[in-house]
Amino acid sequence: MSKDYYKVLGVEKNASKEDIKKAFRKLAHEFHPDKKGGNEGKFKEVNEAYGILSDDTKRAQYDAYGTAGFSGAGGFNPNQGFGGFDFSGFQNAGGVEFDLGDIFGEFFGGGGRTKNKRGKDISIDISLSFEESVFGTKRTVVLNKSSSCESCTGSGAKRGTSLETCSTCNGKGKIQEIKRSIIGSFSAVRVCDVCHGSGKIPKEKCGTCHGTGINRRDQDIQISVPSGIEDGEVLRMSGQGEAIQGGISGDLYIKIRVEPHPQFEKEGDNLIMDLHIKLSEALLGTTKDIKTLDGTINLKIPEGINFFEVLRVRGKGIPHDSGKRGDLLVRIIIDMPKKLSKDVKRIVEELNSKGV
């Protein structure tokens, strides 16, 4: 009777190779005989299904003919679970060593691979004024976090003493172990828990950090905020997160909050502002003193300017990295009079009669 290998792994027939691999890892972890509550029969069945569906050629043959397309009992040789490799002699081979870390790494604490330990990331928020966001600024924040010990400069050794070779791992920083399983013995490598992968230990431990090289303390962090940063942007400072013994420090993420400005808005590298003028000023033209982020300038308003027309003041916008700057865009708002005097009304009527 043909087996439904897709059903065994709990995937659809159009599942990708990555989906099949994930399903296999999950089930193999669940049924592995060395685990409490494991199931050797289920483990072999899952192993068998993966051996077929993970191989493009075998999968195509299985999809076309079922298990009848393969030799052996039931159409498939269960001893050829991984790409046709024969594991049949492993149980009596006196402990054959091989590395299947990519598949069984989670069973044996690494399965031949070691991962670099990494400290936790830290996330903070800082608020900037509108001007600071335009021109950039520098900020100092004080964070209480795990950092490299200042007393021993992170070595863990008492000042004036040295480090010596770790006797547990003989200076390698890693320890190799043999793990037994139903299909043989696996060579697994883990980080030495005495020297934490450094291969060295202090002859005398630092009294401040007790030999860890890490202690928790307040630390000043200098943050450089670039010009033109936007509200909600996040800066990343590599290695400024939490430190960890025998590993690398995490990162610091700074989320930027920009306070709104009562006059200006950003539009790319340009600044936009509204300028209110009277109807008479729009008709006859005028000159206005306006405040920019660099100080007050004199802006000429041409006669006959229209409502919402924009005047450009070059070089008064947001700075570029190249040293150039965007522009200030002045949007004209014409304030219409709510009431007209008799004289003004008469003048407007005359203009209207002349088609003005």
mmCIF file of C-alpha atoms in Angstrom, residues 212-346:
data_model
loop_
_atom_site.group_PDB
_atom_site.id
_atom_site.type_symbol
_atom_site.label_atom_id
_atom_site.label_comp_id
_atom_site.label_asym_id
_atom_site.label_seq_id
_atom_site.Cartn_x
_atom_site.Cartn_y
_atom_site.Cartn_z
ATOM 1 C CA THR A 212 33.269 37.830 34.110
ATOM 2 C CA GLY A 213 34.734 40.916 32.428
ATOM 3 C CA ILE A 214 31.219 42.399 32.480
ATOM 4 C CA ASN A 215 29.434 44.548 35.039
ATOM 5 C CA ARG A 216 26.330 46.674 35.153
ATOM 6 C CA ARG A 217 26.901 50.397 35.411
ATOM 7 C CA ASP A 218 25.804 53.788 34.157
ATOM 8 C CA GLN A 219 27.428 54.615 30.848
ATOM 9 C CA ASP A 220 27.438 57.845 28.830
ATOM 10 C CA ILE A 221 26.497 57.233 25.199
ATOM 11 C CA GLN A 222 27.234 59.920 22.611
ATOM 12 C CA ILE A 223 24.573 60.031 19.888
ATOM 13 C CA SER A 224 25.218 61.878 16.645
ATOM 14 C CA VAL A 225 21.938 62.857 14.963
ATOM 15 C CA PRO A 226 22.313 63.647 11.221
ATOM 16 C CA SER A 227 20.727 66.714 9.627
ATOM 17 C CA GLY A 228 17.327 66.292 8.016
ATOM 18 C CA ILE A 229 16.219 63.374 10.190
ATOM 19 C CA GLU A 230 12.476 62.705 10.152
ATOM 20 C CA ASP A 231 10.023 62.029 12.948
ATOM 21 C CA GLY A 232 9.816 58.273 13.580
ATOM 22 C CA GLU A 233 13.200 57.423 12.060
ATOM 23 C CA VAL A 234 15.420 54.982 13.963
ATOM 24 C CA LEU A 235 19.178 55.256 14.404
ATOM 25 C CA ARG A 236 21.247 52.116 15.089
ATOM 26 C CA MET A 237 24.466 52.143 17.078
ATOM 27 C CA SER A 238 26.251 48.832 16.666
ATOM 28 C CA GLY A 239 27.720 47.297 19.815
ATOM 29 C CA GLN A 240 26.182 49.827 22.203
ATOM 30 C CA GLY A 241 23.574 47.446 23.614
ATOM 31 C CA GLU A 242 23.956 45.000 26.492
ATOM 32 C CA ALA A 243 27.353 43.288 26.788
ATOM 33 C CA ILE A 244 27.580 39.536 27.409
ATOM 34 C CA GLN A 245 30.382 37.335 28.668
ATOM 35 C CA GLY A 246 32.109 35.447 25.869
ATOM 36 C CA GLY A 247 30.076 37.136 23.147
ATOM 37 C CA ILE A 248 29.466 40.397 21.333
ATOM 38 C CA SER A 249 27.408 43.299 22.602
ATOM 39 C CA GLY A 250 23.941 43.956 21.257
ATOM 40 C CA ASP A 251 22.958 47.145 19.431
ATOM 41 C CA LEU A 252 21.351 50.374 20.574
ATOM 42 C CA TYR A 253 18.303 51.580 18.623
ATOM 43 C CA ILE A 254 17.266 55.230 18.987
ATOM 44 C CA LYS A 255 13.772 56.200 17.848
ATOM 45 C CA ILE A 256 13.514 59.884 16.957
ATOM 46 C CA ARG A 257 10.588 62.093 17.968
ATOM 47 C CA VAL A 258 10.559 65.521 16.289
ATOM 48 C CA GLU A 259 8.527 68.277 17.887
ATOM 49 C CA PRO A 260 6.330 70.159 15.371
ATOM 50 C CA HIS A 261 7.172 73.763 14.476
ATOM 51 C CA PRO A 262 4.491 76.467 14.562
ATOM 52 C CA GLN A 263 5.699 77.953 11.264
ATOM 53 C CA PHE A 264 7.614 75.415 9.176
ATOM 54 C CA GLU A 265 6.940 72.009 7.632
ATOM 55 C CA LYS A 266 9.340 69.693 5.817
ATOM 56 C CA GLU A 267 8.985 68.584 2.196
ATOM 57 C CA GLY A 268 12.023 66.543 1.243
ATOM 58 C CA ASP A 269 15.018 68.875 1.522
ATOM 59 C CA ASN A 270 12.809 71.965 1.450
ATOM 60 C CA LEU A 271 11.009 73.874 4.193
ATOM 61 C CA ILE A 272 7.500 75.231 3.634
ATOM 62 C CA MET A 273 5.827 78.139 5.409
ATOM 63 C CA ASP A 274 2.647 80.164 4.916
ATOM 64 C CA LEU A 275 2.816 83.963 4.658
ATOM 65 C CA HIS A 276 -0.369 85.961 5.127
ATOM 66 C CA ILE A 277 -0.661 89.262 3.233
ATOM 67 C CA LYS A 278 -3.448 91.770 2.658
ATOM 68 C CA LEU A 279 -5.354 92.031 -0.611
ATOM 69 C CA SER A 280 -3.849 95.450 -1.252
ATOM 70 C CA GLU A 281 -0.344 94.027 -0.762
ATOM 71 C CA ALA A 282 -1.118 91.244 -3.225
ATOM 72 C CA LEU A 283 -2.353 93.762 -5.805
ATOM 73 C CA LEU A 284 0.360 96.388 -5.396
ATOM 74 C CA GLY A 285 3.260 94.266 -4.198
ATOM 75 C CA THR A 286 5.209 94.786 -0.969
ATOM 76 C CA THR A 287 8.235 93.749 1.066
ATOM 77 C CA LYS A 288 7.958 91.529 4.149
ATOM 78 C CA ASP A 289 10.382 90.628 6.924
ATOM 79 C CA ILE A 290 10.132 86.896 7.543
ATOM 80 C CA LYS A 291 11.867 84.693 10.090
ATOM 81 C CA THR A 292 13.826 81.720 8.777
ATOM 82 C CA LEU A 293 15.733 79.115 10.796
ATOM 83 C CA ASP A 294 18.856 81.164 10.070
ATOM 84 C CA GLY A 295 17.403 84.530 11.085
ATOM 85 C CA THR A 296 15.230 87.289 9.592
ATOM 86 C CA ILE A 297 15.346 88.048 5.859
ATOM 87 C CA ASN A 298 13.647 90.647 3.642
ATOM 88 C CA LEU A 299 11.285 89.036 1.104
ATOM 89 C CA LYS A 300 9.924 90.965 -1.879
ATOM 90 C CA ILE A 301 6.309 90.199 -2.817
ATOM 91 C CA PRO A 302 5.666 91.017 -6.509
ATOM 92 C CA GLU A 303 2.517 92.904 -7.445
ATOM 93 C CA GLY A 304 -0.409 90.846 -8.685
ATOM 94 C CA ILE A 305 0.640 87.707 -6.825
ATOM 95 C CA ASN A 306 -2.003 84.993 -6.644
ATOM 96 C CA PHE A 307 -3.489 83.083 -3.762
ATOM 97 C CA PHE A 308 -1.288 80.001 -2.880
ATOM 98 C CA GLU A 309 1.472 81.142 -5.209
ATOM 99 C CA VAL A 310 4.866 79.997 -3.896
ATOM 100 C CA LEU A 311 8.002 82.112 -3.620
ATOM 101 C CA ARG A 312 11.327 80.280 -3.402
ATOM 102 C CA VAL A 313 14.157 81.424 -1.144
ATOM 103 C CA ARG A 314 17.190 79.392 -2.163
ATOM 104 C CA GLY A 315 19.560 77.846 0.364
ATOM 105 C CA LYS A 316 17.344 78.260 3.424
ATOM 106 C CA GLY A 317 16.069 74.691 3.614
ATOM 107 C CA ILE A 318 17.510 71.462 4.999
ATOM 108 C CA PRO A 319 21.281 70.836 4.679
ATOM 109 C CA HIS A 320 22.596 68.001 2.448
ATOM 110 C CA ASP A 321 25.552 65.769 3.296
ATOM 111 C CA SER A 322 27.272 67.391 0.306
ATOM 112 C CA GLY A 323 27.168 70.769 2.045
ATOM 113 C CA LYS A 324 24.363 72.141 -0.124
ATOM 114 C CA ARG A 325 20.941 73.041 1.237
ATOM 115 C CA GLY A 326 17.360 72.804 0.135
ATOM 116 C CA ASP A 327 15.135 75.856 -0.280
ATOM 117 C CA LEU A 328 12.535 77.711 1.746
ATOM 118 C CA LEU A 329 9.168 77.730 -0.011
ATOM 119 C CA VAL A 330 6.918 80.613 1.004
ATOM 120 C CA ARG A 331 3.260 79.934 0.252
ATOM 121 C CA ILE A 332 1.206 83.118 -0.105
ATOM 122 C CA ILE A 333 -2.133 83.353 1.703
ATOM 123 C CA ILE A 334 -4.171 86.441 0.780
ATOM 124 C CA ASP A 335 -6.414 87.592 3.595
ATOM 125 C CA MET A 336 -9.607 88.920 2.015
ATOM 126 C CA PRO A 337 -11.363 91.803 3.800
ATOM 127 C CA LYS A 338 -14.647 90.848 5.397
ATOM 128 C CA LYS A 339 -16.163 94.355 4.942
ATOM 129 C CA LEU A 340 -15.457 97.148 2.436
ATOM 130 C CA SER A 341 -15.834 100.852 3.038
ATOM 131 C CA LYS A 342 -17.983 102.824 0.614
ATOM 132 C CA ASP A 343 -14.918 104.311 -1.077
ATOM 133 C CA VAL A 344 -13.202 100.949 -1.462
ATOM 134 C CA LYS A 345 -16.414 99.320 -2.675
ATOM 135 C CA ARG A 346 -16.804 102.086 -5.286
#
